[in-house]
CSV table of C-alpha atoms and ligand atoms in Angstrom, one decimal:
chain,number,residue,atom,x,y,z
A,1,MET,CA,62.8,-51.1,-8.4
A,2,GLN,CA,64.6,-50.7,-5.1
A,3,ARG,CA,63.9,-54.3,-4.2
A,4,ARG,CA,65.9,-55.4,-7.3
A,5,ILE,CA,68.8,-53.2,-6.4
A,6,LEU,CA,69.0,-55.0,-3.0
A,7,ALA,CA,68.7,-58.5,-4.5
A,8,PRO,CA,71.7,-60.7,-4.1
A,9,GLY,CA,74.1,-60.4,-7.0
A,10,ALA,CA,72.9,-57.0,-7.9
A,11,LEU,CA,74.9,-55.1,-5.4
A,12,ALA,CA,77.8,-54.6,-7.8
A,13,ALA,CA,75.5,-52.8,-10.2
A,14,ALA,CA,73.8,-50.8,-7.4
A,15,SER,CA,75.9,-47.7,-7.8
A,16,VAL,CA,75.3,-47.6,-11.5
A,17,LEU,CA,71.6,-48.1,-11.1
A,18,LEU,CA,71.3,-45.4,-8.4
A,19,ALA,CA,72.9,-42.9,-10.8
A,20,ILE,CA,69.9,-43.4,-13.1
A,21,PRO,CA,66.7,-41.8,-12.0
A,22,ALA,CA,64.5,-44.7,-10.6
A,23,SER,CA,62.0,-45.6,-13.3
A,24,ALA,CA,58.5,-45.2,-12.2
A,25,ALA,CA,57.2,-46.8,-15.4
A,26,SER,CA,56.0,-49.9,-13.6
A,27,PHE,CA,54.3,-48.0,-10.8
A,28,SER,CA,50.8,-47.0,-11.7
A,29,PRO,CA,47.6,-46.0,-9.9
A,30,GLY,CA,45.3,-48.8,-8.6
A,31,ALA,CA,42.0,-49.1,-10.5
A,32,PRO,CA,39.1,-47.1,-9.0
A,33,GLY,CA,37.0,-50.2,-9.1
A,34,ILE,CA,37.7,-53.9,-8.3
A,35,GLY,CA,36.3,-55.0,-11.7
A,36,ASP,CA,32.7,-55.9,-11.0
A,37,PRO,CA,30.7,-55.3,-14.2
A,38,TYR,CA,27.5,-54.6,-12.2
A,39,TYR,CA,29.2,-51.8,-10.2
A,40,PRO,CA,32.4,-50.7,-12.0
A,41,ALA,CA,33.4,-48.1,-9.3
A,42,TYR,CA,32.9,-50.4,-6.3
A,43,GLY,CA,36.0,-51.7,-4.5
A,44,ASN,CA,39.4,-50.8,-5.8
A,45,GLY,CA,42.4,-52.3,-7.4
A,46,GLY,CA,46.0,-52.6,-6.3
A,47,TYR,CA,45.8,-53.9,-2.8
A,48,ASP,CA,44.1,-56.4,-0.5
A,49,VAL,CA,42.9,-55.5,3.0
A,50,SER,CA,43.4,-58.0,5.9
A,51,HIS,CA,42.2,-55.9,8.8
A,52,TYR,CA,40.2,-52.8,9.7
A,53,ASP,CA,40.6,-51.1,13.0
A,54,LEU,CA,37.9,-48.5,13.5
A,55,ARG,CA,38.0,-46.1,16.4
A,56,LEU,CA,34.9,-44.0,16.3
A,57,LYS,CA,33.0,-41.4,18.3
A,58,TYR,CA,29.3,-40.8,17.5
A,59,GLN,CA,26.9,-38.2,18.8
A,60,PRO,CA,23.3,-39.3,18.4
A,61,ALA,CA,21.9,-35.8,18.9
A,62,THR,CA,23.7,-34.4,15.8
A,63,ASP,CA,24.6,-37.5,13.8
A,64,GLU,CA,28.2,-36.5,14.0
A,65,LEU,CA,30.7,-39.3,13.4
A,66,GLU,CA,34.4,-38.9,14.1
A,67,GLY,CA,36.9,-41.6,13.4
A,68,THR,CA,40.3,-43.0,12.8
A,69,ALA,CA,40.5,-46.0,10.5
A,70,THR,CA,43.7,-48.0,10.6
A,71,ILE,CA,43.7,-50.3,7.6
A,72,LEU,CA,46.2,-53.2,7.1
A,73,ALA,CA,46.7,-54.2,3.5
A,74,THR,CA,49.1,-55.8,1.1
A,75,THR,CA,49.8,-54.2,-2.3
A,76,THR,CA,49.0,-56.4,-5.3
A,77,GLN,CA,50.9,-54.3,-7.9
A,78,ASP,CA,53.5,-51.6,-8.0
A,79,LEU,CA,51.3,-48.7,-6.8
A,80,SER,CA,51.8,-45.0,-7.3
A,81,ARG,CA,48.4,-44.2,-6.0
A,82,PHE,CA,45.3,-46.0,-4.7
A,83,ASP,CA,41.6,-45.4,-3.8
A,84,LEU,CA,39.4,-46.2,-0.8
A,85,ASP,CA,35.6,-45.9,-1.1
A,86,PHE,CA,34.4,-43.3,1.3
A,87,LEU,CA,32.1,-40.2,1.7
A,88,LEU,CA,32.9,-38.5,4.9
A,89,ASP,CA,35.3,-35.6,5.3
A,90,VAL,CA,38.9,-36.6,5.6
A,91,SER,CA,41.4,-34.5,7.5
A,92,GLU,CA,44.6,-36.6,7.3
A,93,VAL,CA,45.9,-39.8,5.6
A,94,ARG,CA,49.1,-41.6,6.5
A,95,VAL,CA,50.7,-44.5,4.7
A,96,ASP,CA,53.2,-46.3,6.7
A,97,GLY,CA,53.3,-43.4,9.2
A,98,VAL,CA,54.0,-40.8,6.6
A,99,LYS,CA,51.4,-38.1,5.6
A,100,ALA,CA,50.0,-38.8,2.2
A,101,ALA,CA,48.2,-36.5,-0.3
A,102,PHE,CA,44.5,-37.3,-0.7
A,103,ALA,CA,41.5,-36.0,-2.7
A,104,ALA,CA,37.9,-36.9,-3.2
A,105,SER,CA,37.2,-38.2,-6.6
A,106,GLY,CA,34.1,-39.6,-8.4
A,107,GLU,CA,31.0,-40.5,-6.5
A,108,HIS,CA,32.7,-42.1,-3.5
A,109,GLU,CA,36.4,-42.4,-4.1
A,110,LEU,CA,39.1,-41.2,-1.7
A,111,GLN,CA,42.2,-41.0,-3.9
A,112,ILE,CA,45.5,-41.5,-1.9
A,113,THR,CA,48.9,-40.7,-3.2
A,114,PRO,CA,51.7,-41.9,-0.8
A,115,LYS,CA,54.9,-39.9,-0.6
A,116,LYS,CA,56.8,-42.9,-1.8
A,117,ALA,CA,55.4,-45.3,-4.4
A,118,LEU,CA,54.6,-48.8,-3.0
A,119,PRO,CA,56.1,-51.9,-4.5
A,120,LYS,CA,54.0,-55.0,-5.1
A,121,GLY,CA,53.7,-57.3,-2.2
A,122,ALA,CA,54.4,-54.7,0.5
A,123,ALA,CA,52.5,-54.8,3.8
A,124,ILE,CA,51.1,-51.3,4.3
A,125,THR,CA,49.3,-49.5,7.1
A,126,VAL,CA,46.9,-46.8,6.0
A,127,VAL,CA,45.5,-44.4,8.7
A,128,VAL,CA,42.6,-42.2,7.8
A,129,ARG,CA,41.3,-39.5,10.2
A,130,TYR,CA,37.8,-38.3,9.4
A,131,ARG,CA,34.6,-36.7,10.6
A,132,GLY,CA,31.2,-35.9,9.1
A,133,VAL,CA,27.5,-36.2,9.4
A,134,PRO,CA,26.7,-39.5,7.5
A,135,SER,CA,23.0,-38.6,6.9
A,136,SER,CA,24.1,-35.5,5.0
A,137,LYS,CA,26.1,-37.5,2.4
A,138,GLN,CA,24.8,-39.1,-0.7
A,139,ALA,CA,26.3,-41.0,-3.6
A,140,TYR,CA,24.3,-41.6,-6.8
A,141,GLY,CA,21.5,-39.8,-5.1
A,142,PHE,CA,21.0,-42.1,-2.2
A,143,THR,CA,22.1,-42.7,1.4
A,144,SER,CA,22.5,-46.1,3.1
A,145,TRP,CA,22.8,-44.4,6.6
A,146,HIS,CA,19.6,-44.6,8.6
A,147,ARG,CA,19.1,-41.9,11.0
A,148,THR,CA,16.9,-42.9,14.0
A,149,PRO,CA,15.4,-40.7,16.8
A,150,ASP,CA,18.1,-42.0,19.1
A,151,GLY,CA,21.0,-42.6,16.8
A,152,GLY,CA,22.1,-44.0,13.5
A,153,VAL,CA,22.5,-47.3,11.7
A,154,GLY,CA,24.8,-48.4,8.8
A,155,ALA,CA,23.3,-51.4,7.1
A,156,ASN,CA,22.6,-51.9,3.4
A,157,GLU,CA,23.5,-54.0,0.4
A,158,PRO,CA,25.5,-53.8,-1.8
A,159,GLU,CA,27.0,-50.7,-0.1
A,160,SER,CA,26.9,-49.2,3.4
A,161,ALA,CA,30.5,-48.7,4.4
A,162,TRP,CA,31.0,-45.4,2.5
A,163,TRP,CA,28.9,-43.6,5.3
A,164,TRP,CA,31.0,-44.8,8.2
A,165,PHE,CA,34.5,-46.1,7.3
A,166,PRO,CA,36.9,-46.0,4.3
A,167,SER,CA,37.2,-49.4,2.7
A,168,ASN,CA,37.8,-51.5,-0.4
A,169,ASP,CA,34.1,-52.0,-0.7
A,170,HIS,CA,33.5,-55.3,-2.5
A,171,PRO,CA,32.9,-58.8,-1.1
A,172,LEU,CA,36.0,-60.0,-2.8
A,173,ASP,CA,38.2,-58.2,-0.3
A,174,LYS,CA,37.2,-59.7,3.1
A,175,ALA,CA,39.0,-58.7,6.3
A,176,THR,CA,38.7,-59.0,10.1
A,177,TYR,CA,37.5,-56.0,12.2
A,178,ASP,CA,37.9,-54.3,15.5
A,179,VAL,CA,35.2,-51.6,15.9
A,180,SER,CA,35.5,-49.4,18.9
A,181,VAL,CA,32.8,-46.9,19.3
A,182,GLN,CA,32.4,-44.1,21.9
A,183,VAL,CA,28.8,-42.9,22.6
A,184,PRO,CA,27.1,-40.9,25.3
A,185,ASP,CA,26.3,-42.8,28.5
A,186,GLY,CA,22.9,-44.4,28.3
A,187,THR,CA,23.3,-45.1,24.6
A,188,GLN,CA,24.6,-48.4,23.2
A,189,ALA,CA,26.9,-49.1,20.2
A,190,LEU,CA,26.5,-52.4,18.3
A,191,SER,CA,28.6,-54.0,15.7
A,192,ASN,CA,29.5,-57.5,14.5
A,193,GLY,CA,31.1,-60.3,16.5
A,194,THR,CA,31.9,-60.2,20.2
A,195,LEU,CA,31.8,-57.4,22.6
A,196,GLN,CA,35.3,-57.5,24.1
A,197,SER,CA,34.9,-54.8,26.7
A,198,THR,CA,33.3,-51.5,27.6
A,199,SER,CA,34.6,-48.5,29.5
A,200,SER,CA,33.1,-45.3,30.7
A,201,ARG,CA,34.7,-41.9,31.1
A,202,ALA,CA,33.4,-38.3,31.4
A,203,GLY,CA,29.9,-39.1,30.2
A,204,TRP,CA,30.9,-41.3,27.3
A,205,THR,CA,30.9,-45.1,27.1
A,206,ARG,CA,33.2,-47.0,24.7
A,207,TYR,CA,32.1,-50.4,23.2
A,208,ASN,CA,34.8,-52.6,21.7
A,209,TRP,CA,33.6,-55.1,19.2
A,210,ARG,CA,35.7,-57.7,17.4
A,211,SER,CA,34.7,-59.7,14.3
A,212,ASN,CA,37.6,-62.2,13.9
A,213,LYS,CA,36.6,-64.1,10.8
A,214,PRO,CA,36.9,-62.7,7.3
A,215,GLN,CA,34.0,-60.4,6.7
A,216,ALA,CA,32.8,-58.6,3.5
A,217,THR,CA,32.5,-54.8,3.8
A,218,TYR,CA,28.7,-54.7,3.2
A,219,LEU,CA,28.3,-57.2,6.1
A,220,ALA,CA,30.0,-54.9,8.6
A,221,THR,CA,27.4,-52.9,10.6
A,222,LEU,CA,27.3,-50.1,13.1
A,223,ALA,CA,24.2,-49.2,15.2
A,224,VAL,CA,24.0,-46.6,17.8
A,225,GLY,CA,20.8,-46.0,19.9
A,226,ARG,CA,19.0,-46.9,23.1
A,227,PHE,CA,18.7,-50.7,23.1
A,228,ASP,CA,17.6,-53.4,25.5
A,229,ILE,CA,20.2,-56.1,25.2
A,230,THR,CA,19.7,-59.8,25.8
A,231,THR,CA,22.4,-62.4,26.0
A,232,GLY,CA,22.5,-66.2,26.0
A,233,THR,CA,24.3,-69.2,24.5
A,234,THR,CA,23.1,-71.7,21.8
A,235,GLU,CA,22.9,-75.4,22.5
A,236,SER,CA,26.1,-75.7,20.5
A,237,GLY,CA,27.9,-73.2,22.7
A,238,ILE,CA,27.9,-70.0,20.6
A,239,PRO,CA,27.3,-66.8,22.6
A,240,VAL,CA,24.3,-64.8,21.5
A,241,VAL,CA,23.8,-61.0,21.9
A,242,ASN,CA,20.5,-59.5,20.7
A,243,ALA,CA,19.5,-55.9,20.8
A,244,TYR,CA,16.1,-54.2,20.6
A,245,SER,CA,15.4,-50.5,20.3
A,246,ARG,CA,13.5,-49.3,23.4
A,247,ASP,CA,11.1,-47.6,21.0
A,248,LEU,CA,9.7,-50.5,19.0
A,249,GLY,CA,6.2,-49.8,20.3
A,250,ASP,CA,3.6,-52.4,19.2
A,251,ASN,CA,6.3,-54.5,17.3
A,252,ALA,CA,8.5,-55.1,20.4
A,253,GLY,CA,6.9,-58.3,21.5
A,254,ALA,CA,6.8,-59.9,18.1
A,255,ALA,CA,10.4,-58.9,17.4
A,256,ARG,CA,11.6,-60.5,20.6
A,257,ALA,CA,9.5,-63.6,20.1
A,258,SER,CA,11.2,-64.1,16.7
A,259,ILE,CA,14.8,-63.0,17.3
A,260,GLU,CA,15.1,-64.7,20.7
A,261,ARG,CA,14.9,-67.9,18.7
A,262,THR,CA,18.1,-67.1,16.9
A,263,GLY,CA,20.2,-69.7,18.7
A,264,GLU,CA,17.6,-72.5,18.2
A,265,ILE,CA,17.3,-71.6,14.5
A,266,ALA,CA,21.0,-71.4,13.9
A,267,ASP,CA,21.4,-74.8,15.4
A,268,TRP,CA,18.6,-76.1,13.2
A,269,LEU,CA,20.2,-74.6,10.1
A,270,SER,CA,23.6,-76.2,11.0
A,271,GLY,CA,21.8,-79.6,10.4
A,272,TYR,CA,21.5,-78.6,6.8
A,273,PHE,CA,24.5,-76.4,6.2
A,274,GLY,CA,27.2,-77.7,8.6
A,275,PRO,CA,28.6,-76.2,11.8
A,276,TYR,CA,27.9,-72.5,12.3
A,277,PRO,CA,31.0,-70.7,10.9
A,278,PHE,CA,31.4,-67.8,13.4
A,279,ASP,CA,31.9,-67.6,17.1
A,280,ALA,CA,29.3,-65.0,17.8
A,281,LEU,CA,25.6,-64.7,17.0
A,282,GLY,CA,22.6,-62.5,17.5
A,283,GLY,CA,20.3,-60.0,15.8
A,284,TYR,CA,19.3,-56.3,16.3
A,285,VAL,CA,16.2,-54.2,15.7
A,286,PRO,CA,16.8,-50.5,15.7
A,287,ASN,CA,13.9,-48.1,15.3
A,288,THR,CA,14.4,-47.6,11.6
A,289,THR,CA,11.7,-47.3,9.0
A,290,THR,CA,13.2,-49.4,6.2
A,291,GLY,CA,11.4,-52.4,4.8
A,292,TYR,CA,14.3,-54.8,4.7
A,293,ALA,CA,16.4,-57.0,6.8
A,294,LEU,CA,20.1,-57.7,6.2
A,295,GLU,CA,22.5,-60.6,6.9
A,296,THR,CA,25.2,-58.4,8.6
A,297,GLN,CA,27.8,-60.9,9.8
A,298,THR,CA,27.0,-62.7,13.0
A,299,ARG,CA,24.4,-60.2,13.9
A,300,PRO,CA,21.6,-59.6,11.3
A,301,TYR,CA,19.8,-56.3,11.0
A,302,TYR,CA,16.0,-56.4,11.2
A,303,SER,CA,13.6,-53.6,10.5
A,304,PRO,CA,10.7,-53.3,13.0
A,305,ARG,CA,8.4,-53.6,10.0
A,306,GLN,CA,9.4,-57.2,9.6
A,307,PHE,CA,7.4,-57.8,12.8
A,308,ALA,CA,4.4,-55.6,12.1
A,309,GLY,CA,2.3,-58.6,11.3
A,310,GLY,CA,3.3,-60.6,14.4
A,311,SER,CA,6.2,-62.9,15.1
A,312,ASN,CA,8.2,-63.9,12.0
A,313,THR,CA,10.7,-66.6,12.5
A,314,SER,CA,10.9,-67.0,8.7
A,315,VAL,CA,12.8,-63.8,8.3
A,316,VAL,CA,15.2,-64.9,11.1
A,317,VAL,CA,15.8,-68.2,9.2
A,318,HIS,CA,16.5,-66.2,6.0
A,319,GLU,CA,19.1,-63.9,7.6
A,320,LEU,CA,20.7,-66.7,9.5
A,321,ALA,CA,20.9,-68.9,6.4
A,322,HIS,CA,22.9,-66.1,4.8
A,323,GLN,CA,25.6,-66.6,7.5
A,324,TRP,CA,26.5,-69.7,5.5
A,325,TYR,CA,25.2,-68.7,2.1
A,326,GLY,CA,26.5,-65.1,1.7
A,327,ASP,CA,28.8,-64.5,4.7
A,328,PHE,CA,30.9,-67.6,5.1
A,329,VAL,CA,30.9,-68.0,1.3
A,330,SER,CA,30.4,-64.7,-0.4
A,331,VAL,CA,29.6,-63.8,-4.0
A,332,ALA,CA,32.7,-63.5,-6.3
A,333,GLY,CA,30.7,-60.8,-8.2
A,334,TRP,CA,27.4,-59.2,-7.6
A,335,LYS,CA,25.9,-61.2,-10.5
A,336,ASP,CA,26.3,-64.3,-8.3
A,337,ILE,CA,23.5,-63.0,-5.9
A,338,TRP,CA,21.5,-66.2,-6.5
A,339,LEU,CA,24.1,-68.1,-4.3
A,340,ASN,CA,22.9,-65.8,-1.5
A,341,GLU,CA,19.2,-65.2,-2.1
A,342,GLY,CA,18.1,-68.5,-3.7
A,343,PHE,CA,19.4,-70.4,-0.8
A,344,ALA,CA,18.3,-68.1,2.0
A,345,ARG,CA,14.8,-68.3,0.5
A,346,TYR,CA,15.1,-72.0,0.2
A,347,ALA,CA,16.0,-72.3,3.9
A,348,GLN,CA,12.7,-70.5,4.6
A,349,TRP,CA,10.9,-73.2,2.6
A,350,LEU,CA,12.6,-75.9,4.6
A,351,TRP,CA,11.6,-74.1,7.8
A,352,SER,CA,8.0,-73.9,6.5
A,353,GLU,CA,8.2,-77.7,6.2
A,354,HIS,CA,9.7,-78.0,9.7
A,355,GLU,CA,6.9,-75.8,11.1
A,356,ASP,CA,4.2,-77.8,9.2
A,357,GLU,CA,3.2,-74.8,7.2
A,358,GLY,CA,3.7,-76.2,3.7
A,359,THR,CA,6.5,-78.3,2.2
A,360,ALA,CA,9.3,-77.0,0.0
A,361,GLN,CA,7.7,-78.8,-2.9
A,362,GLU,CA,4.3,-77.1,-2.2
A,363,LEU,CA,6.0,-73.7,-2.1
A,364,ALA,CA,7.8,-74.5,-5.4
A,365,ASP,CA,4.5,-75.6,-7.0
A,366,TYR,CA,2.8,-72.4,-5.8
A,367,VAL,CA,5.5,-70.1,-7.1
A,368,TYR,CA,5.5,-71.9,-10.5
A,369,ALA,CA,1.8,-71.9,-10.8
A,370,SER,CA,1.2,-68.3,-9.6
A,371,HIS,CA,3.3,-66.6,-12.3
A,372,PRO,CA,1.8,-67.1,-15.8
A,373,ALA,CA,4.3,-67.5,-18.7
A,374,ASP,CA,3.8,-63.8,-19.8
A,375,ASP,CA,4.6,-62.5,-16.2
A,376,ALA,CA,7.7,-60.3,-16.2
A,377,PHE,CA,8.8,-62.4,-13.2
A,378,TRP,CA,10.2,-64.9,-15.7
A,379,THR,CA,12.2,-62.3,-17.6
A,380,VAL,CA,14.6,-61.9,-14.7
A,381,LYS,CA,17.5,-64.4,-14.9
A,382,PRO,CA,18.4,-65.2,-11.3
A,383,GLY,CA,21.9,-66.4,-12.4
A,384,ASP,CA,22.7,-63.0,-13.9
A,385,PRO,CA,19.9,-60.6,-13.1
A,386,GLY,CA,21.7,-57.3,-13.9
A,387,PRO,CA,22.3,-54.6,-11.2
A,388,GLU,CA,18.8,-53.2,-11.7
A,389,ASN,CA,17.2,-56.6,-10.8
A,390,GLN,CA,19.8,-57.7,-8.3
A,391,PHE,CA,17.2,-57.9,-5.5
A,392,ASP,CA,14.1,-58.5,-7.7
A,393,ILE,CA,11.6,-60.9,-6.2
A,394,ALA,CA,12.5,-63.4,-8.9
A,395,VAL,CA,16.0,-63.7,-7.6
A,396,TYR,CA,14.4,-65.0,-4.4
A,397,ASP,CA,11.4,-67.0,-5.6
A,398,ARG,CA,12.5,-68.2,-9.0
A,399,GLY,CA,15.9,-68.6,-7.3
A,400,ALA,CA,14.5,-71.0,-4.7
A,401,LEU,CA,12.5,-72.7,-7.4
A,402,ALA,CA,15.8,-73.4,-9.1
A,403,VAL,CA,17.1,-75.0,-5.9
A,404,GLN,CA,14.0,-77.2,-5.7
A,405,ALA,CA,14.6,-78.1,-9.4
A,406,LEU,CA,18.1,-79.2,-8.6
A,407,ARG,CA,16.8,-81.2,-5.6
A,408,ASN,CA,14.4,-83.1,-7.9
A,409,GLU,CA,17.0,-83.6,-10.5
A,410,ILE,CA,19.8,-85.1,-8.3
A,411,GLY,CA,17.6,-86.6,-5.5
A,412,ASP,CA,17.6,-85.9,-1.8
A,413,ASP,CA,20.8,-87.7,-0.9
A,414,ALA,CA,23.0,-85.8,-3.3
A,415,PHE,CA,21.1,-82.6,-2.8
A,416,PHE,CA,21.5,-82.4,0.9
A,417,THR,CA,25.1,-83.5,0.6
A,418,VAL,CA,25.6,-80.5,-1.8
A,419,LEU,CA,23.7,-78.2,0.6
A,420,LYS,CA,25.9,-79.1,3.5
A,421,GLY,CA,29.2,-79.5,1.6
A,422,TRP,CA,29.2,-76.3,-0.4
A,423,PRO,CA,29.9,-73.8,2.4
A,424,ARG,CA,33.1,-75.8,3.4
A,425,GLN,CA,34.3,-75.7,-0.3
A,426,HIS,CA,34.8,-72.0,-0.1
A,427,ALA,CA,35.1,-71.4,3.6
A,428,TYR,CA,35.6,-67.7,4.4
A,429,GLY,CA,36.0,-67.0,0.7
A,430,ASN,CA,34.1,-66.3,-2.5
A,431,ALA,CA,32.5,-68.3,-5.2
A,432,ALA,CA,30.5,-67.9,-8.5
A,433,VAL,CA,27.4,-69.7,-9.7
A,434,ALA,CA,29.5,-71.8,-12.1
A,435,ASP,CA,31.6,-73.0,-9.2
A,436,PHE,CA,28.4,-74.2,-7.5
A,437,ARG,CA,27.2,-76.0,-10.6
A,438,GLN,CA,30.5,-77.8,-10.9
A,439,TYR,CA,30.4,-78.8,-7.3
A,440,ALA,CA,26.8,-80.1,-7.6
A,441,GLU,CA,27.9,-82.1,-10.7
A,442,GLN,CA,30.8,-83.5,-8.9
A,443,VAL,CA,28.7,-84.7,-5.9
A,444,SER,CA,25.8,-86.0,-8.0
A,445,GLY,CA,27.7,-87.4,-11.0
A,446,LYS,CA,25.2,-85.7,-13.3
A,447,ARG,CA,25.6,-83.1,-15.9
A,448,LEU,CA,23.6,-80.1,-14.9
A,449,ASP,CA,24.4,-77.4,-17.5
A,450,ALA,CA,20.9,-77.7,-19.1
A,451,LEU,CA,19.1,-77.6,-15.8
A,452,PHE,CA,21.1,-74.5,-14.6
A,453,ASP,CA,20.6,-72.8,-18.0
A,454,THR,CA,16.8,-73.4,-17.9
A,455,TRP,CA,16.3,-72.2,-14.3
A,456,LEU,CA,18.8,-69.5,-13.9
A,457,PHE,CA,19.8,-68.1,-17.3
A,458,GLN,CA,16.8,-68.1,-19.6
A,459,PRO,CA,14.4,-65.1,-19.6
A,460,ALA,CA,11.4,-67.3,-19.9
A,461,LYS,CA,9.2,-69.6,-17.8
A,462,PRO,CA,10.7,-73.1,-17.9
A,463,GLY,CA,8.4,-75.4,-19.9
A,464,ALA,CA,8.5,-78.2,-17.3
A,465,PRO,CA,7.9,-77.4,-13.7
A,466,ALA,CA,10.6,-78.1,-11.1
A,467,ALA,CA,7.9,-80.0,-9.4
A,468,ARG,CA,7.1,-83.6,-10.0
A,469,SER,CA,4.1,-83.5,-7.8
A,470,ALA,CA,0.5,-84.2,-8.6
A,471,SER,CA,-0.5,-80.6,-8.1
A,472,ILE,CA,1.5,-79.5,-11.1
A,473,ALA,CA,0.4,-82.4,-13.3
A,474,ARG,CA,-3.1,-80.9,-12.9
A,475,PRO,CA,-2.6,-77.2,-12.6
A,476,ALA,CA,-5.1,-75.6,-10.3
A,477,ALA,CA,-7.1,-72.7,-11.7
A,478,ALA,CA,-6.3,-70.7,-8.6
A,479,PRO,CA,-3.2,-72.0,-6.8
A,480,VAL,CA,-3.6,-72.2,-3.1
A,481,ALA,CA,-0.8,-70.6,-1.1
A,482,PRO,CA,0.9,-72.7,1.6
A,483,ARG,CA,0.3,-71.3,5.1
A,484,SER,CA,3.8,-70.0,5.4
A,485,TRP,CA,3.6,-68.0,2.1
A,486,LYS,CA,2.6,-64.6,3.5
A,487,LYS,CA,5.5,-64.4,5.9
A,488,ILE,CA,8.0,-65.7,3.4
A,489,ALA,CA,6.8,-63.2,0.8
A,490,ALA,CA,7.2,-60.4,3.3
A,491,THR,CA,10.8,-61.2,3.8
A,492,ASN,CA,12.7,-59.5,1.0
A,493,ASP,CA,16.0,-58.0,2.1
A,494,VAL,CA,15.9,-55.6,-0.8
A,495,HIS,CA,17.7,-52.3,-0.6
A,496,GLU,CA,15.8,-49.1,-1.0
A,497,HIS,CA,17.5,-47.4,-3.8
B,501,ZN,ZN1,18.5,-62.3,1.6
């Protein structure tokens, strides 16, 4: 309302308006969720974040994290109150420099009431001071914070930020990041992007990381521990920083033999997906016990278990493929997960072909033949799997099968044009499955609604195989797995709750 009083032509009426108590009718609380039907409480309404500045101090011995988050945002409605998603203990919140009231609410909401209501379109600065022991906090009965013998790691999907920084936790609200972490000397702190500088003082070392391209909250990562760090540069000139826990034991060699090929693999993927969209690259393997890997932006997280069977470049291909399909272009809603997993899996199929371990068509034939029509596998709809099946194996394998079906339908020329053109269509943004279908229709000149419906949205085994190969025309009694199969099947970046 104040803005209107100051508008040209309204000055004459100002004294009259000021005599009337300012109406708060249009100022209302931001929604406690951003509107994702899979996770109604995830993210928040009423503002859009552009930048997170996180200044942290972490003590590995006790898992104590202390921090100040400075969040730059713009309001998208007249706001009387708004939420951040967060679990640690908050001691102070300031909005535009002024102390604000705050309270914990729901499973993971931090409800903030600024002293003065915030008009729509205002650039605001929110400072949150906090501390806590991340491993002691749960929401919905789980934790995404991984304690390790030498530190801790924040990496999970679809949520991990709650345990280490307050945020608008949904892929729709991407932002840039500066993450500055102080840890005891001899310990390293890793995050996304580029290490800008380090400094040491009184037994503590500070690591300053910058991720300067829009990044979804679940793709932000923090890892503290004792790491061996390797650096290099890809053929295309991207700096690479990889990190390996010093306690990987028998898996150390296989992990390095896989992740040290990150630059080569990213360059290979750029032949299919277009130029690598970020200016930093790498991977890290802390001594966690999870079974999954995750496409944390510019620097994927790998569990040591991914390398228990020997080197596994396939999992590196998967997580790096996500840098285009998942990170550069992120889901508009979590129901669009096929745009991430179907394509990251398909990239593994292309790599299998590249490594002469079975073609994409052979892998498609194998997946199709190895699940009989009454297998529950076919009841999962990759195009809208539901939150309970968001990371079901079918989203990956049937998802990649759908990609192969598209390839067979529109032919290699159009298919590879789509594969490379799509990331640029929504660069650093978000998109839905329907957007992808429309783009594939535009490139190929074909109507694809029936194909998409069959492969992504029907809870049944498609009657006709995606394959047009001879092996499907005469179905084998016992389908033979391509040589790459075992490693591909071991690569599911599923969350653990
Ligand atoms: Zn994945």
